[in-house]
Amino acid sequence: MGCVNEKPVEARVLVVDDEPNILELLSVSLRFQGFEVATASTGAEGLDTARTFRPDAVILDVMMPGMDGFGLLKRLRADGVDAPVLFLTAKDAVEDKISGLTLGADDYVTKPFSLEEVVTRLRVILRRAGKVSVEEQSARIKFADIELDDDTREVWKAGDLVSLSPTEFTLLRYFMVNAGTVLSKPRILDHVWNYDFGGEVGVVESYVSYLRRKVDTGETPLIHTLRGVGYVMREPRR
C-alpha cells in the first residue's frame, strides 16, 4: 500500500477516493514528487489504513458511498489522527467547502483539478502543520531572477511583483520545480490543466507565450523551446 521512493520521503500521504482513476492519478503523481502514499477507496478502508499508516496528511474525497469524507474526518479526529486534511469537492460545491472547513479540514481543491494544484496545496498545509523537514519549510521557490511564493501566490521578476493568472502561476511553478528537465507539451497539459480538460496541446503554446511576456523578459531567455519535443527552463549554457 505504501511506496517509498529512492530519494528521501517528503511526507506520508493517505488518499481516499472512490474513483479508481483519481486514486491512480494522485498516487502516481505524489510518489513521483517524493511522497510515500497509501490509498483507500472507501471511508471505512481509509479509517483502517490511517490507523496503521499514520499519515502526515490526508487527501479526502467528499462524496463517497457509505462513510463520506465528512464522516471519515470526524472518525479520524476521534481516533487522534491530527494530520492536515485536503478535501476534494465537486465544482462550485460551496456548502461542501464550508462544511469541510468547519469540521477542521485545512484546505480544499475542486474537481476537476490539476495535479500541480493538489501538490502545491498539499505542501502548503504540510508546512503549516510543521509536518515537513527544515529544508522543506520555505514556501518560496527561486530560479535565476524569478521568485515564487506558494503561500501568497505571488511572483517576482528581478525583484518586481508580477501579476499572473492562476493558470500562468501553476505553469510557471511547474517549470521552476522541473528546471533543467525537458517537458513535453502533453506532460505539461496533464499536470497543469485539469485531468479531464481534454484540450489540445496548442493551449500550452499559448500560455507559454503569455508567461514569457511576463517573466522571461531578460536579455537571455530562461524558457527554451525544443522544437518537436517541448520546453525546458534553464539558464544559458556558458
PDB file of C-alpha atoms in Angstrom:
ATOM      1  CA  MET A   1       0.000   0.000   0.000  1.00  0.00           C
ATOM      2  CA  GLY A   2       2.781   2.468   0.864  1.00  0.00           C
ATOM      3  CA  CYS A   3       5.627   3.074  -1.527  1.00  0.00           C
ATOM      4  CA  VAL A   4       8.989   4.509  -0.583  1.00  0.00           C
ATOM      5  CA  ASN A   5      10.770   6.486  -3.284  1.00  0.00           C
ATOM      6  CA  GLU A   6      14.522   6.124  -3.713  1.00  0.00           C
ATOM      7  CA  LYS A   7      15.023   9.725  -2.597  1.00  0.00           C
ATOM      8  CA  PRO A   8      14.135  10.769   0.976  1.00  0.00           C
ATOM      9  CA  VAL A   9      10.394  10.640   1.586  1.00  0.00           C
ATOM     10  CA  GLU A  10       8.948  14.138   1.850  1.00  0.00           C
ATOM     11  CA  ALA A  11       5.842  13.075   3.812  1.00  0.00           C
ATOM     12  CA  ARG A  12       3.378  10.212   4.208  1.00  0.00           C
ATOM     13  CA  VAL A  13       0.070  10.893   2.439  1.00  0.00           C
ATOM     14  CA  LEU A  14      -3.187   8.943   2.591  1.00  0.00           C
ATOM     15  CA  VAL A  15      -5.505   9.401  -0.409  1.00  0.00           C
ATOM     16  CA  VAL A  16      -9.142   8.313  -0.067  1.00  0.00           C
ATOM     17  CA  ASP A  17     -11.421   8.429  -3.119  1.00  0.00           C
ATOM     18  CA  ASP A  18     -13.943   6.011  -4.587  1.00  0.00           C
ATOM     19  CA  GLU A  19     -12.942   6.802  -8.190  1.00  0.00           C
ATOM     20  CA  PRO A  20     -10.143   4.386  -9.245  1.00  0.00           C
ATOM     21  CA  ASN A  21      -8.773   6.693 -11.948  1.00  0.00           C
ATOM     22  CA  ILE A  22      -8.347   9.566  -9.496  1.00  0.00           C
ATOM     23  CA  LEU A  23      -6.684   7.276  -6.943  1.00  0.00           C
ATOM     24  CA  GLU A  24      -4.237   6.086  -9.592  1.00  0.00           C
ATOM     25  CA  LEU A  25      -3.611   9.589 -10.924  1.00  0.00           C
ATOM     26  CA  LEU A  26      -2.878  11.058  -7.497  1.00  0.00           C
ATOM     27  CA  SER A  27      -0.846   8.159  -6.152  1.00  0.00           C
ATOM     28  CA  VAL A  28       1.460   8.042  -9.187  1.00  0.00           C
ATOM     29  CA  SER A  29       1.924  11.819  -9.223  1.00  0.00           C
ATOM     30  CA  LEU A  30       2.553  12.110  -5.475  1.00  0.00           C
ATOM     31  CA  ARG A  31       5.053   9.244  -5.456  1.00  0.00           C
ATOM     32  CA  PHE A  32       6.891  10.866  -8.337  1.00  0.00           C
ATOM     33  CA  GLN A  33       7.062  14.067  -6.270  1.00  0.00           C
ATOM     34  CA  GLY A  34       8.716  12.203  -3.384  1.00  0.00           C
ATOM     35  CA  PHE A  35       5.780  11.337  -1.116  1.00  0.00           C
ATOM     36  CA  GLU A  36       5.043   7.961   0.412  1.00  0.00           C
ATOM     37  CA  VAL A  37       1.450   7.164  -0.493  1.00  0.00           C
ATOM     38  CA  ALA A  38      -1.265   4.851   0.802  1.00  0.00           C
ATOM     39  CA  THR A  39      -4.674   4.682  -0.861  1.00  0.00           C
ATOM     40  CA  ALA A  40      -8.198   3.633   0.079  1.00  0.00           C
ATOM     41  CA  SER A  41     -11.415   3.561  -1.932  1.00  0.00           C
ATOM     42  CA  THR A  42     -13.949   3.790   0.917  1.00  0.00           C
ATOM     43  CA  GLY A  43     -14.255   5.720   4.143  1.00  0.00           C
ATOM     44  CA  ALA A  44     -14.075   2.544   6.226  1.00  0.00           C
ATOM     45  CA  GLU A  45     -10.943   1.374   4.416  1.00  0.00           C
ATOM     46  CA  GLY A  46      -9.451   4.849   4.818  1.00  0.00           C
ATOM     47  CA  LEU A  47     -10.034   4.729   8.572  1.00  0.00           C
ATOM     48  CA  ASP A  48      -8.355   1.320   8.882  1.00  0.00           C
ATOM     49  CA  THR A  49      -5.417   2.431   6.729  1.00  0.00           C
ATOM     50  CA  ALA A  50      -4.920   5.627   8.721  1.00  0.00           C
ATOM     51  CA  ARG A  51      -4.619   3.636  11.944  1.00  0.00           C
ATOM     52  CA  THR A  52      -1.652   1.666  10.605  1.00  0.00           C
ATOM     53  CA  PHE A  53      -0.105   4.052   8.070  1.00  0.00           C
ATOM     54  CA  ARG A  54      -0.199   7.113  10.394  1.00  0.00           C
ATOM     55  CA  PRO A  55      -0.195   9.717   7.580  1.00  0.00           C
ATOM     56  CA  ASP A  56       1.338  13.184   7.756  1.00  0.00           C
ATOM     57  CA  ALA A  57      -1.508  14.454   5.552  1.00  0.00           C
ATOM     58  CA  VAL A  58      -4.778  13.120   4.158  1.00  0.00           C
ATOM     59  CA  ILE A  59      -6.478  13.850   0.832  1.00  0.00           C
ATOM     60  CA  LEU A  60     -10.188  13.052   1.098  1.00  0.00           C
ATOM     61  CA  ASP A  61     -12.986  12.969  -1.436  1.00  0.00           C
ATOM     62  CA  VAL A  62     -16.196  14.427   0.000  1.00  0.00           C
ATOM     63  CA  MET A  63     -18.711  12.341  -1.949  1.00  0.00           C
ATOM     64  CA  MET A  64     -18.210   8.648  -1.252  1.00  0.00           C
ATOM     65  CA  PRO A  65     -20.770   5.875  -0.697  1.00  0.00           C
ATOM     66  CA  GLY A  66     -21.257   4.799   2.902  1.00  0.00           C
ATOM     67  CA  MET A  67     -18.972   6.871   5.093  1.00  0.00           C
ATOM     68  CA  ASP A  68     -18.365  10.113   3.203  1.00  0.00           C
ATOM     69  CA  GLY A  69     -15.386  12.415   3.592  1.00  0.00           C
ATOM     70  CA  PHE A  70     -17.018  14.427   6.375  1.00  0.00           C
ATOM     71  CA  GLY A  71     -17.803  11.290   8.361  1.00  0.00           C
ATOM     72  CA  LEU A  72     -14.289   9.968   7.842  1.00  0.00           C
ATOM     73  CA  LEU A  73     -12.740  13.243   9.041  1.00  0.00           C
ATOM     74  CA  LYS A  74     -14.810  13.074  12.247  1.00  0.00           C
ATOM     75  CA  ARG A  75     -13.693   9.490  12.866  1.00  0.00           C
ATOM     76  CA  LEU A  76     -10.050  10.326  12.154  1.00  0.00           C
ATOM     77  CA  ARG A  77     -10.088  13.170  14.655  1.00  0.00           C
ATOM     78  CA  ALA A  78     -11.830  10.950  17.228  1.00  0.00           C
ATOM     79  CA  ASP A  79      -9.036   8.396  16.700  1.00  0.00           C
ATOM     80  CA  GLY A  80      -6.418  11.040  17.388  1.00  0.00           C
ATOM     81  CA  VAL A  81      -5.234  11.396  13.798  1.00  0.00           C
ATOM     82  CA  ASP A  82      -4.364  15.098  13.651  1.00  0.00           C
ATOM     83  CA  ALA A  83      -2.845  15.128  10.151  1.00  0.00           C
ATOM     84  CA  PRO A  84      -3.874  18.104   7.998  1.00  0.00           C
ATOM     85  CA  VAL A  85      -6.660  17.320   5.533  1.00  0.00           C
ATOM     86  CA  LEU A  86      -7.137  18.425   1.937  1.00  0.00           C
ATOM     87  CA  PHE A  87     -10.694  17.857   0.690  1.00  0.00           C
ATOM     88  CA  LEU A  88     -11.606  17.113  -2.919  1.00  0.00           C
ATOM     89  CA  THR A  89     -15.020  18.631  -3.632  1.00  0.00           C
ATOM     90  CA  ALA A  90     -17.425  18.863  -6.537  1.00  0.00           C
ATOM     91  CA  LYS A  91     -17.064  22.022  -8.624  1.00  0.00           C
ATOM     92  CA  ASP A  92     -18.720  25.069  -7.013  1.00  0.00           C
ATOM     93  CA  ALA A  93     -19.953  22.979  -4.053  1.00  0.00           C
ATOM     94  CA  VAL A  94     -19.765  25.915  -1.630  1.00  0.00           C
ATOM     95  CA  GLU A  95     -21.678  24.064   1.096  1.00  0.00           C
ATOM     96  CA  ASP A  96     -19.170  21.196   0.965  1.00  0.00           C
ATOM     97  CA  LYS A  97     -16.270  23.632   1.325  1.00  0.00           C
ATOM     98  CA  ILE A  98     -17.842  25.373   4.307  1.00  0.00           C
ATOM     99  CA  SER A  99     -18.756  22.076   5.976  1.00  0.00           C
ATOM    100  CA  GLY A 100     -15.267  20.679   5.478  1.00  0.00           C
ATOM    101  CA  LEU A 101     -13.515  23.753   6.842  1.00  0.00           C
ATOM    102  CA  THR A 102     -15.907  23.845   9.788  1.00  0.00           C
ATOM    103  CA  LEU A 103     -15.050  20.233  10.623  1.00  0.00           C
ATOM    104  CA  GLY A 104     -11.358  21.053  10.616  1.00  0.00           C
ATOM    105  CA  ALA A 105     -10.195  20.471   7.056  1.00  0.00           C
ATOM    106  CA  ASP A 106      -7.195  22.615   6.168  1.00  0.00           C
ATOM    107  CA  ASP A 107      -7.953  23.319   2.517  1.00  0.00           C
ATOM    108  CA  TYR A 108      -9.929  22.063  -0.453  1.00  0.00           C
ATOM    109  CA  VAL A 109      -9.491  21.521  -4.190  1.00  0.00           C
ATOM    110  CA  THR A 110     -12.426  21.449  -6.572  1.00  0.00           C
ATOM    111  CA  LYS A 111     -12.855  18.698  -9.137  1.00  0.00           C
ATOM    112  CA  PRO A 112     -11.680  18.594 -11.858  1.00  0.00           C
ATOM    113  CA  PHE A 113      -8.276  19.662 -10.561  1.00  0.00           C
ATOM    114  CA  SER A 114      -4.747  19.952 -11.918  1.00  0.00           C
ATOM    115  CA  LEU A 115      -2.071  17.756 -10.363  1.00  0.00           C
ATOM    116  CA  GLU A 116       0.147  20.772  -9.715  1.00  0.00           C
ATOM    117  CA  GLU A 117      -2.627  22.470  -7.730  1.00  0.00           C
ATOM    118  CA  VAL A 118      -3.046  19.412  -5.492  1.00  0.00           C
ATOM    119  CA  VAL A 119       0.701  19.079  -4.871  1.00  0.00           C
ATOM    120  CA  THR A 120       1.074  22.802  -4.163  1.00  0.00           C
ATOM    121  CA  ARG A 121      -1.830  22.925  -1.704  1.00  0.00           C
ATOM    122  CA  LEU A 122      -0.658  19.706  -0.069  1.00  0.00           C
ATOM    123  CA  ARG A 123       2.786  21.160   0.581  1.00  0.00           C
ATOM    124  CA  VAL A 124       1.253  24.357   1.961  1.00  0.00           C
ATOM    125  CA  ILE A 125      -0.866  22.519   4.564  1.00  0.00           C
ATOM    126  CA  LEU A 126       2.104  20.300   5.476  1.00  0.00           C
ATOM    127  CA  ARG A 127       4.249  23.374   6.132  1.00  0.00           C
ATOM    128  CA  ARG A 128       1.522  24.999   8.202  1.00  0.00           C
ATOM    129  CA  ALA A 129       1.227  21.863  10.302  1.00  0.00           C
ATOM    130  CA  GLY A 130       5.002  21.579  10.730  1.00  0.00           C
ATOM    131  CA  LYS A 131       4.972  18.166   9.058  1.00  0.00           C
ATOM    132  CA  VAL A 132       7.951  18.760   6.763  1.00  0.00           C
ATOM    133  CA  SER A 133      11.691  18.867   7.314  1.00  0.00           C
ATOM    134  CA  VAL A 134      13.543  22.131   7.882  1.00  0.00           C
ATOM    135  CA  GLU A 135      14.783  22.098   4.272  1.00  0.00           C
ATOM    136  CA  GLU A 136      11.182  21.959   3.042  1.00  0.00           C
ATOM    137  CA  GLN A 137       9.910  24.765   5.276  1.00  0.00           C
ATOM    138  CA  SER A 138      10.278  27.609   2.795  1.00  0.00           C
ATOM    139  CA  ALA A 139       7.211  28.439   0.712  1.00  0.00           C
ATOM    140  CA  ARG A 140       9.394  30.205  -1.834  1.00  0.00           C
ATOM    141  CA  ILE A 141      10.895  28.750  -4.980  1.00  0.00           C
ATOM    142  CA  LYS A 142      13.711  30.578  -6.772  1.00  0.00           C
ATOM    143  CA  PHE A 143      15.209  30.212 -10.210  1.00  0.00           C
ATOM    144  CA  ALA A 144      17.582  32.794 -11.701  1.00  0.00           C
ATOM    145  CA  ASP A 145      15.886  36.168 -11.031  1.00  0.00           C
ATOM    146  CA  ILE A 146      12.393  34.695 -10.640  1.00  0.00           C
ATOM    147  CA  GLU A 147      10.913  34.046  -7.204  1.00  0.00           C
ATOM    148  CA  LEU A 148       7.569  32.379  -6.467  1.00  0.00           C
ATOM    149  CA  ASP A 149       5.683  32.101  -3.167  1.00  0.00           C
ATOM    150  CA  ASP A 150       3.327  29.129  -2.796  1.00  0.00           C
ATOM    151  CA  ASP A 151       1.501  30.565   0.211  1.00  0.00           C
ATOM    152  CA  THR A 152       0.733  34.042  -1.145  1.00  0.00           C
ATOM    153  CA  ARG A 153       0.632  33.006  -4.832  1.00  0.00           C
ATOM    154  CA  GLU A 154       2.900  35.936  -5.643  1.00  0.00           C
ATOM    155  CA  VAL A 155       5.696  36.078  -8.214  1.00  0.00           C
ATOM    156  CA  TRP A 156       8.638  38.466  -8.550  1.00  0.00           C
ATOM    157  CA  LYS A 157      10.864  39.047 -11.571  1.00  0.00           C
ATOM    158  CA  ALA A 158      14.152  40.771 -10.720  1.00  0.00           C
ATOM    159  CA  GLY A 159      12.536  41.992  -7.502  1.00  0.00           C
ATOM    160  CA  ASP A 160       9.407  43.407  -9.181  1.00  0.00           C
ATOM    161  CA  LEU A 161       5.992  41.920  -8.401  1.00  0.00           C
ATOM    162  CA  VAL A 162       4.380  40.327 -11.470  1.00  0.00           C
ATOM    163  CA  SER A 163       0.649  39.670 -11.851  1.00  0.00           C
ATOM    164  CA  LEU A 164      -0.140  36.176 -13.128  1.00  0.00           C
ATOM    165  CA  SER A 165      -3.409  34.354 -13.713  1.00  0.00           C
ATOM    166  CA  PRO A 166      -3.930  31.122 -11.714  1.00  0.00           C
ATOM    167  CA  THR A 167      -3.026  29.014 -14.763  1.00  0.00           C
ATOM    168  CA  GLU A 168       0.068  31.103 -15.510  1.00  0.00           C
ATOM    169  CA  PHE A 169       1.161  30.720 -11.877  1.00  0.00           C
ATOM    170  CA  THR A 170       0.705  26.941 -11.977  1.00  0.00           C
ATOM    171  CA  LEU A 171       2.564  26.683 -15.291  1.00  0.00           C
ATOM    172  CA  LEU A 172       5.463  28.794 -14.010  1.00  0.00           C
ATOM    173  CA  ARG A 173       5.668  26.723 -10.836  1.00  0.00           C
ATOM    174  CA  TYR A 174       5.757  23.518 -12.881  1.00  0.00           C
ATOM    175  CA  PHE A 175       8.629  24.878 -14.962  1.00  0.00           C
ATOM    176  CA  MET A 176      10.532  26.048 -11.875  1.00  0.00           C
ATOM    177  CA  VAL A 177      10.290  22.808  -9.874  1.00  0.00           C
ATOM    178  CA  ASN A 178      11.329  20.905 -13.003  1.00  0.00           C
ATOM    179  CA  ALA A 179      14.098  23.309 -14.055  1.00  0.00           C
ATOM    180  CA  GLY A 180      16.614  21.571 -16.299  1.00  0.00           C
ATOM    181  CA  THR A 181      14.123  18.856 -17.273  1.00  0.00           C
ATOM    182  CA  VAL A 182      12.684  18.762 -20.778  1.00  0.00           C
ATOM    183  CA  LEU A 183       8.880  18.792 -20.529  1.00  0.00           C
ATOM    184  CA  SER A 184       6.726  17.639 -23.433  1.00  0.00           C
ATOM    185  CA  LYS A 185       3.532  19.513 -24.229  1.00  0.00           C
ATOM    186  CA  PRO A 186       1.295  16.527 -23.354  1.00  0.00           C
ATOM    187  CA  ARG A 187       3.070  16.173 -19.993  1.00  0.00           C
ATOM    188  CA  ILE A 188       2.586  19.868 -19.233  1.00  0.00           C
ATOM    189  CA  LEU A 189      -1.066  19.598 -20.255  1.00  0.00           C
ATOM    190  CA  ASP A 190      -1.579  16.626 -17.912  1.00  0.00           C
ATOM    191  CA  HIS A 191      -0.012  18.340 -14.899  1.00  0.00           C
ATOM    192  CA  VAL A 192      -1.065  21.972 -15.251  1.00  0.00           C
ATOM    193  CA  TRP A 193      -4.573  21.679 -16.661  1.00  0.00           C
ATOM    194  CA  ASN A 194      -7.477  19.748 -15.172  1.00  0.00           C
ATOM    195  CA  TYR A 195      -7.185  15.974 -15.531  1.00  0.00           C
ATOM    196  CA  ASP A 196     -10.350  15.833 -17.686  1.00  0.00           C
ATOM    197  CA  PHE A 197      -9.579  19.003 -19.655  1.00  0.00           C
ATOM    198  CA  GLY A 198      -9.448  17.136 -22.955  1.00  0.00           C
ATOM    199  CA  GLY A 199      -7.961  20.141 -24.739  1.00  0.00           C
ATOM    200  CA  GLU A 200      -5.302  20.389 -27.402  1.00  0.00           C
ATOM    201  CA  VAL A 201      -1.615  20.982 -26.717  1.00  0.00           C
ATOM    202  CA  GLY A 202      -1.982  24.313 -28.532  1.00  0.00           C
ATOM    203  CA  VAL A 203      -3.217  25.793 -25.270  1.00  0.00           C
ATOM    204  CA  VAL A 204       0.209  25.040 -23.783  1.00  0.00           C
ATOM    205  CA  GLU A 205       1.899  27.055 -26.537  1.00  0.00           C
ATOM    206  CA  SER A 206      -0.434  29.986 -25.886  1.00  0.00           C
ATOM    207  CA  TYR A 207       0.200  30.053 -22.139  1.00  0.00           C
ATOM    208  CA  VAL A 208       3.958  29.677 -22.546  1.00  0.00           C
ATOM    209  CA  SER A 209       3.779  32.746 -24.780  1.00  0.00           C
ATOM    210  CA  TYR A 210       1.791  34.662 -22.126  1.00  0.00           C
ATOM    211  CA  LEU A 211       4.280  33.604 -19.459  1.00  0.00           C
ATOM    212  CA  ARG A 212       7.300  34.633 -21.485  1.00  0.00           C
ATOM    213  CA  ARG A 213       5.908  38.149 -21.924  1.00  0.00           C
ATOM    214  CA  LYS A 214       5.554  38.494 -18.158  1.00  0.00           C
ATOM    215  CA  VAL A 215       8.538  36.742 -16.566  1.00  0.00           C
ATOM    216  CA  ASP A 216      11.020  35.888 -19.325  1.00  0.00           C
ATOM    217  CA  THR A 217      11.852  39.386 -20.489  1.00  0.00           C
ATOM    218  CA  GLY A 218      15.599  39.481 -19.813  1.00  0.00           C
ATOM    219  CA  GLU A 219      18.378  39.584 -22.363  1.00  0.00           C
ATOM    220  CA  THR A 220      18.910  35.847 -22.046  1.00  0.00           C
ATOM    221  CA  PRO A 221      15.783  33.649 -22.112  1.00  0.00           C
ATOM    222  CA  LEU A 222      15.044  31.130 -19.369  1.00  0.00           C
ATOM    223  CA  ILE A 223      12.191  29.185 -21.009  1.00  0.00           C
ATOM    224  CA  HIS A 224      13.543  27.432 -24.091  1.00  0.00           C
ATOM    225  CA  THR A 225      11.596  25.757 -26.899  1.00  0.00           C
ATOM    226  CA  LEU A 226      12.891  22.429 -28.165  1.00  0.00           C
ATOM    227  CA  ARG A 227      11.130  22.022 -31.493  1.00  0.00           C
ATOM    228  CA  GLY A 228       9.232  18.780 -31.796  1.00  0.00           C
ATOM    229  CA  VAL A 229       9.988  17.944 -28.150  1.00  0.00           C
ATOM    230  CA  GLY A 230       8.661  20.562 -25.727  1.00  0.00           C
ATOM    231  CA  TYR A 231      10.121  23.130 -23.344  1.00  0.00           C
ATOM    232  CA  VAL A 232      12.824  23.400 -20.721  1.00  0.00           C
ATOM    233  CA  MET A 233      13.563  26.077 -18.133  1.00  0.00           C
ATOM    234  CA  ARG A 234      17.285  26.584 -17.771  1.00  0.00           C
ATOM    235  CA  GLU A 235      19.868  29.310 -17.562  1.00  0.00           C
ATOM    236  CA  PRO A 236      22.021  29.889 -20.642  1.00  0.00           C
ATOM    237  CA  ARG A 237      24.845  27.387 -21.047  1.00  0.00           C
ATOM    238  CA  ARG A 238      28.221  29.016 -20.660  1.00  0.00           C
TER     239      ARG A 238
END
